CSV table of C-alpha atoms in Angstrom, one decimal:
chain,number,residue,atom,x,y,z
A,1,UNK,CA,17.4,-4.7,2.5
A,2,UNK,CA,19.2,-4.6,-0.8
A,3,UNK,CA,17.3,-3.2,-3.7
A,4,UNK,CA,17.0,-5.7,-6.6
A,5,UNK,CA,19.5,-5.0,-9.4
A,6,UNK,CA,16.8,-5.6,-12.0
A,7,UNK,CA,13.0,-6.2,-11.8
A,8,UNK,CA,10.1,-6.3,-14.2
A,9,UNK,CA,7.0,-4.1,-14.2
A,10,UNK,CA,5.0,-7.1,-13.0
A,11,UNK,CA,7.4,-7.8,-10.2
A,12,UNK,CA,7.2,-4.2,-9.0
A,13,UNK,CA,3.4,-4.3,-9.0
A,14,UNK,CA,3.3,-7.6,-7.0
A,15,UNK,CA,5.9,-6.5,-4.5
A,16,UNK,CA,4.0,-3.2,-3.9
A,17,UNK,CA,0.8,-5.2,-3.4
A,18,UNK,CA,2.4,-7.5,-1.0
A,19,UNK,CA,3.6,-4.6,1.2
A,20,UNK,CA,0.0,-3.4,1.3
A,21,UNK,CA,-0.9,-6.7,3.1
A,22,UNK,CA,1.5,-6.3,5.9
A,23,UNK,CA,-1.3,-5.9,8.5
A,24,UNK,CA,-4.1,-7.9,6.9
A,25,UNK,CA,-5.3,-11.1,8.6
A,26,UNK,CA,-7.7,-12.8,6.3
A,27,UNK,CA,-7.5,-12.3,2.5
A,28,UNK,CA,-10.0,-13.6,0.0
A,29,UNK,CA,-7.8,-13.7,-3.1
A,30,UNK,CA,-8.4,-14.4,-6.8
A,31,UNK,CA,-5.9,-16.4,-8.9
A,32,UNK,CA,-3.1,-14.7,-10.7
A,33,UNK,CA,-1.2,-11.7,-9.4
A,34,UNK,CA,-3.3,-11.5,-6.2
A,35,UNK,CA,-2.1,-15.0,-5.3
A,36,UNK,CA,1.5,-14.1,-5.9
A,37,UNK,CA,1.2,-11.0,-3.7
A,38,UNK,CA,-0.4,-12.9,-0.8
A,39,UNK,CA,2.2,-15.6,-1.0
A,40,UNK,CA,5.0,-13.0,-1.0
A,41,UNK,CA,3.5,-11.2,1.9
A,42,UNK,CA,3.3,-14.5,3.8
A,43,UNK,CA,7.0,-15.2,3.2
A,44,UNK,CA,8.3,-11.7,3.9
A,45,UNK,CA,6.1,-9.5,6.1
A,46,UNK,CA,3.1,-11.3,7.4
A,47,UNK,CA,3.4,-15.0,8.4
A,48,UNK,CA,0.0,-14.9,10.1
A,49,UNK,CA,-1.9,-14.1,6.9
A,50,UNK,CA,-4.8,-16.4,6.2
A,51,UNK,CA,-5.7,-17.1,2.5
A,52,UNK,CA,-9.2,-17.9,1.4
A,53,UNK,CA,-10.2,-19.2,-2.0
A,54,UNK,CA,-13.7,-19.1,-3.4
A,55,UNK,CA,-13.6,-22.9,-4.1
A,56,UNK,CA,-14.3,-23.3,-0.3
A,57,UNK,CA,-10.7,-23.4,1.0
A,58,UNK,CA,-10.0,-21.4,4.2
A,59,UNK,CA,-6.5,-21.1,5.6
A,60,UNK,CA,-4.8,-22.4,2.5
A,61,UNK,CA,-1.1,-23.3,2.8
A,62,UNK,CA,-0.3,-24.4,-0.8
A,63,UNK,CA,3.1,-26.1,-1.2
A,64,UNK,CA,3.4,-24.7,-4.7
A,65,UNK,CA,1.7,-22.0,-6.8
A,66,UNK,CA,-2.0,-22.6,-7.4
A,67,UNK,CA,-3.0,-22.5,-11.1
A,68,UNK,CA,-6.7,-22.2,-10.3
A,69,UNK,CA,-9.0,-21.9,-7.3
A,70,UNK,CA,-9.8,-25.6,-7.6
A,71,UNK,CA,-6.1,-26.7,-7.9
A,72,UNK,CA,-5.4,-29.6,-5.6
A,73,UNK,CA,-2.5,-27.8,-4.0
A,74,UNK,CA,-4.8,-25.3,-2.3
A,75,UNK,CA,-6.6,-28.1,-0.5
A,76,UNK,CA,-3.6,-30.0,1.0
A,77,UNK,CA,-2.8,-28.7,4.4
A,78,UNK,CA,-5.6,-26.2,4.5
A,79,UNK,CA,-7.2,-25.3,7.8
A,80,UNK,CA,-10.7,-26.0,6.5
A,81,UNK,CA,-12.5,-27.0,3.3
A,82,UNK,CA,-16.2,-26.2,3.2
A,83,UNK,CA,-18.9,-25.9,0.5
A,84,UNK,CA,-19.4,-22.7,-1.3
A,85,UNK,CA,-22.6,-21.9,0.5
A,86,UNK,CA,-20.8,-22.1,3.8
A,87,UNK,CA,-17.8,-20.1,2.5
A,88,UNK,CA,-19.8,-17.2,1.1
A,89,UNK,CA,-22.5,-17.4,3.8
A,90,UNK,CA,-20.6,-17.9,7.0
A,91,UNK,CA,-17.1,-16.7,6.2
A,92,UNK,CA,-17.6,-13.8,3.7
A,93,UNK,CA,-21.0,-12.6,4.6
A,94,UNK,CA,-20.3,-13.2,8.2
A,95,UNK,CA,-17.8,-10.4,8.1
A,96,UNK,CA,-14.7,-12.6,8.5
A,97,UNK,CA,-12.7,-11.4,5.5
A,98,UNK,CA,-10.4,-8.3,5.9
A,99,UNK,CA,-9.3,-7.9,2.3
A,100,UNK,CA,-10.8,-9.1,-0.9
A,101,UNK,CA,-8.1,-9.1,-3.6
A,102,UNK,CA,-9.4,-8.9,-7.2
A,103,UNK,CA,-8.4,-8.2,-10.8
A,104,UNK,CA,-10.6,-6.4,-13.3
A,105,UNK,CA,-10.7,-5.3,-16.9
A,106,UNK,CA,-12.0,-1.8,-16.0
A,107,UNK,CA,-12.3,0.3,-12.9
A,108,UNK,CA,-14.0,3.7,-12.4
A,109,UNK,CA,-13.0,6.6,-10.2
A,110,UNK,CA,-15.2,5.3,-7.3
A,111,UNK,CA,-13.9,1.7,-7.5
A,112,UNK,CA,-16.7,-0.1,-9.4
A,113,UNK,CA,-15.4,-3.0,-11.5
A,114,UNK,CA,-16.2,-4.4,-14.9
A,115,UNK,CA,-15.4,-8.0,-15.5
A,116,UNK,CA,-18.3,-8.7,-17.9
A,117,UNK,CA,-18.0,-7.1,-21.4
A,118,UNK,CA,-15.9,-4.5,-23.2
A,119,UNK,CA,-18.0,-2.4,-25.6
A,120,UNK,CA,-21.8,-2.5,-26.1
A,121,UNK,CA,-23.8,-5.2,-24.3
A,122,UNK,CA,-25.5,-6.3,-27.5
A,123,UNK,CA,-22.4,-6.5,-29.6
A,124,UNK,CA,-19.4,-6.3,-27.3
A,125,UNK,CA,-15.8,-6.2,-28.5
A,126,UNK,CA,-14.8,-8.7,-25.8
A,127,UNK,CA,-16.8,-10.9,-23.5
A,128,UNK,CA,-15.2,-11.4,-20.1
A,129,UNK,CA,-15.6,-14.2,-17.5
A,130,UNK,CA,-18.1,-12.2,-15.4
A,131,UNK,CA,-18.4,-11.8,-11.7
A,132,UNK,CA,-17.5,-15.1,-10.2
A,133,UNK,CA,-17.4,-14.3,-6.6
A,134,UNK,CA,-16.3,-10.7,-7.1
A,135,UNK,CA,-19.6,-9.0,-6.6
A,136,UNK,CA,-20.1,-10.7,-3.2
A,137,UNK,CA,-16.5,-10.0,-2.2
A,138,UNK,CA,-17.0,-6.3,-3.1
A,139,UNK,CA,-20.1,-6.1,-1.0
A,140,UNK,CA,-18.9,-8.0,2.1
A,141,UNK,CA,-15.1,-7.9,2.5
A,142,UNK,CA,-13.8,-5.3,4.9
A,143,UNK,CA,-12.0,-3.6,2.0
A,144,UNK,CA,-10.9,-4.6,-1.5
A,145,UNK,CA,-7.5,-4.4,-3.3
A,146,UNK,CA,-7.4,-4.4,-7.1
A,147,UNK,CA,-4.4,-5.2,-9.3
A,148,UNK,CA,-4.5,-4.0,-12.9
A,149,UNK,CA,-2.1,-5.2,-15.6
A,150,UNK,CA,-2.8,-2.0,-17.6
A,151,UNK,CA,-3.1,1.6,-16.7
A,152,UNK,CA,-4.7,3.5,-19.6
A,153,UNK,CA,-8.0,5.2,-20.4
A,154,UNK,CA,-9.5,2.0,-21.7
A,155,UNK,CA,-8.8,0.2,-18.4
A,156,UNK,CA,-9.7,3.3,-16.3
A,157,UNK,CA,-12.5,5.0,-18.3
A,158,UNK,CA,-14.7,7.9,-17.2
A,159,UNK,CA,-17.6,5.4,-17.4
A,160,UNK,CA,-17.6,1.6,-17.3
A,161,UNK,CA,-18.9,-0.3,-20.2
A,162,UNK,CA,-20.7,-2.6,-17.6
A,163,UNK,CA,-20.8,-2.5,-13.8
A,164,UNK,CA,-20.2,-6.0,-12.6
A,165,UNK,CA,-19.2,-5.3,-9.0
A,166,UNK,CA,-20.7,-2.0,-7.7
A,167,UNK,CA,-18.8,0.2,-5.3
A,168,UNK,CA,-20.7,1.6,-2.2
A,169,UNK,CA,-20.8,4.9,-4.1
A,170,UNK,CA,-22.7,3.3,-6.9
A,171,UNK,CA,-25.0,1.5,-4.5
A,172,UNK,CA,-25.7,4.7,-2.6
A,173,UNK,CA,-27.3,6.1,-5.8
A,174,UNK,CA,-30.1,3.7,-5.1
A,175,UNK,CA,-30.8,4.1,-1.3
A,176,UNK,CA,-33.9,1.8,-1.5
A,177,UNK,CA,-31.7,-1.2,-2.4
A,178,UNK,CA,-29.7,-3.2,0.0
A,179,UNK,CA,-26.4,-1.4,0.7
A,180,UNK,CA,-23.0,-3.3,0.9
A,181,UNK,CA,-21.4,-3.7,4.3
A,182,UNK,CA,-17.8,-3.3,3.1
A,183,UNK,CA,-15.7,-0.3,2.3
A,184,UNK,CA,-15.3,-1.3,-1.3
A,185,UNK,CA,-12.1,-0.7,-3.2
A,186,UNK,CA,-9.5,1.0,-1.0
A,187,UNK,CA,-6.3,0.3,-3.0
A,188,UNK,CA,-5.5,-0.1,-6.7
A,189,UNK,CA,-2.1,-1.1,-7.8
A,190,UNK,CA,-1.3,-0.5,-11.5
A,191,UNK,CA,1.8,-0.5,-13.7
A,192,UNK,CA,2.1,3.3,-13.1
A,193,UNK,CA,1.4,3.8,-9.5
A,194,UNK,CA,-0.9,3.2,-6.5
A,195,UNK,CA,-4.4,4.8,-6.1
A,196,UNK,CA,-6.2,4.7,-2.8
A,197,UNK,CA,-9.7,5.7,-1.5
A,198,UNK,CA,-9.8,7.1,2.0
A,199,UNK,CA,-13.5,7.9,2.2
A,200,UNK,CA,-16.1,5.1,1.7
A,201,UNK,CA,-18.1,7.4,-0.5
A,202,UNK,CA,-15.1,9.2,-2.0
A,203,UNK,CA,-13.0,8.7,-5.1
A,204,UNK,CA,-9.6,7.2,-5.9
A,205,UNK,CA,-6.6,9.4,-5.3
A,206,UNK,CA,-3.1,8.9,-6.6
A,207,UNK,CA,-0.9,8.3,-3.6
A,208,UNK,CA,2.2,6.7,-5.1
A,209,UNK,CA,4.0,6.8,-8.5
A,210,UNK,CA,6.3,4.1,-9.5
A,211,UNK,CA,10.0,4.9,-9.9
A,212,UNK,CA,10.6,6.9,-13.1
A,213,UNK,CA,6.8,7.8,-13.5
A,214,UNK,CA,5.4,11.3,-13.0
A,215,UNK,CA,2.0,12.2,-11.8
A,216,UNK,CA,1.4,14.0,-15.2
A,217,UNK,CA,2.0,10.7,-17.0
A,218,UNK,CA,-0.5,8.9,-14.7
A,219,UNK,CA,-3.1,11.6,-15.4
A,220,UNK,CA,-2.6,11.2,-19.2
A,221,UNK,CA,-3.3,7.5,-18.9
A,222,UNK,CA,-6.4,7.9,-16.7
A,223,UNK,CA,-9.9,8.5,-18.1
A,224,UNK,CA,-11.0,11.1,-15.5
A,225,UNK,CA,-9.6,14.1,-13.8
A,226,UNK,CA,-7.4,12.3,-11.3
A,227,UNK,CA,-7.1,13.5,-7.6
A,228,UNK,CA,-3.5,13.6,-6.5
A,229,UNK,CA,-2.5,13.3,-2.8
A,230,UNK,CA,-0.7,16.1,-1.1
A,231,UNK,CA,1.7,13.4,0.2
A,232,UNK,CA,2.4,11.8,-3.1
A,233,UNK,CA,5.2,9.3,-2.7
A,234,UNK,CA,7.4,7.1,-4.9
A,235,UNK,CA,6.7,3.3,-4.6
A,236,UNK,CA,9.5,1.4,-2.9
A,237,UNK,CA,11.5,-0.7,-5.3
A,238,UNK,CA,11.5,-4.5,-4.8
A,239,UNK,CA,14.3,-6.0,-2.8
A,240,UNK,CA,16.7,-8.6,-4.1
A,241,UNK,CA,15.1,-11.2,-1.8
A,242,UNK,CA,11.6,-10.4,-2.9
A,243,UNK,CA,12.5,-10.8,-6.6
A,244,UNK,CA,14.4,-14.0,-5.8
A,245,UNK,CA,11.4,-15.5,-4.0
A,246,UNK,CA,9.0,-14.6,-6.9
A,247,UNK,CA,11.3,-16.1,-9.5
A,248,UNK,CA,12.9,-19.0,-7.8
A,249,UNK,CA,10.2,-20.2,-5.3
A,250,UNK,CA,6.8,-18.8,-6.0
A,251,UNK,CA,6.2,-18.5,-9.8
A,252,UNK,CA,9.0,-20.7,-11.1
A,253,UNK,CA,7.3,-21.4,-14.4
A,254,UNK,CA,6.5,-17.7,-15.0
A,255,UNK,CA,2.8,-18.4,-15.3
A,256,UNK,CA,1.9,-15.0,-14.0
A,257,UNK,CA,5.3,-13.1,-14.0
A,258,UNK,CA,5.1,-12.4,-17.7
């Protein structure tokens, strides 16, 4: 495959995420970059991938890019449309989702996510949308992938400003509470590299750096002492066909490829 002559940081992140979905069957994806990654994986590596949206759509086959989970394009041609109780109860909590694909404002070293507030709870700098279905996805999906648009100490702090979606590590601190069935976050794709968690109760480890990025630069932009894999690799650059698909067929209006 021919490497793309030029590509943006966002295109690199989306292409890297798509490659991580090569062997996934059912993906519960949020809107935005996760949707682009699933669509690209479907067109290039994994034509059997099944896409689930929290609006109740299972086996979505949108003819054009969805601009929201309730966009009409995700319903047309879908394998099933059910109410949210059925989707979260039977599909997600029933253990039928391989990968939950989420975004977040902050993530900690064990994969807990903050999508609620930045700053102090009483007087936050920013109020965020909240959990949506993320807390349920974190608890019940087989594993969770996360895409971050930023990689800096504010997005990856030593301690979250608020824990919206708790990792199994966080839940294990309270053994008397119900424990999540899923692995939690296994993969994080950022503008600087890819971090992965191999142990359900372990921490994120830097496994890939993007072309032109060093592990030292990643460490400088991470809010904790970052574990680095002994097999640290360089992320594969996007191919010309991947970039063409993203620009000319998937996100033609550049809604997310900004």
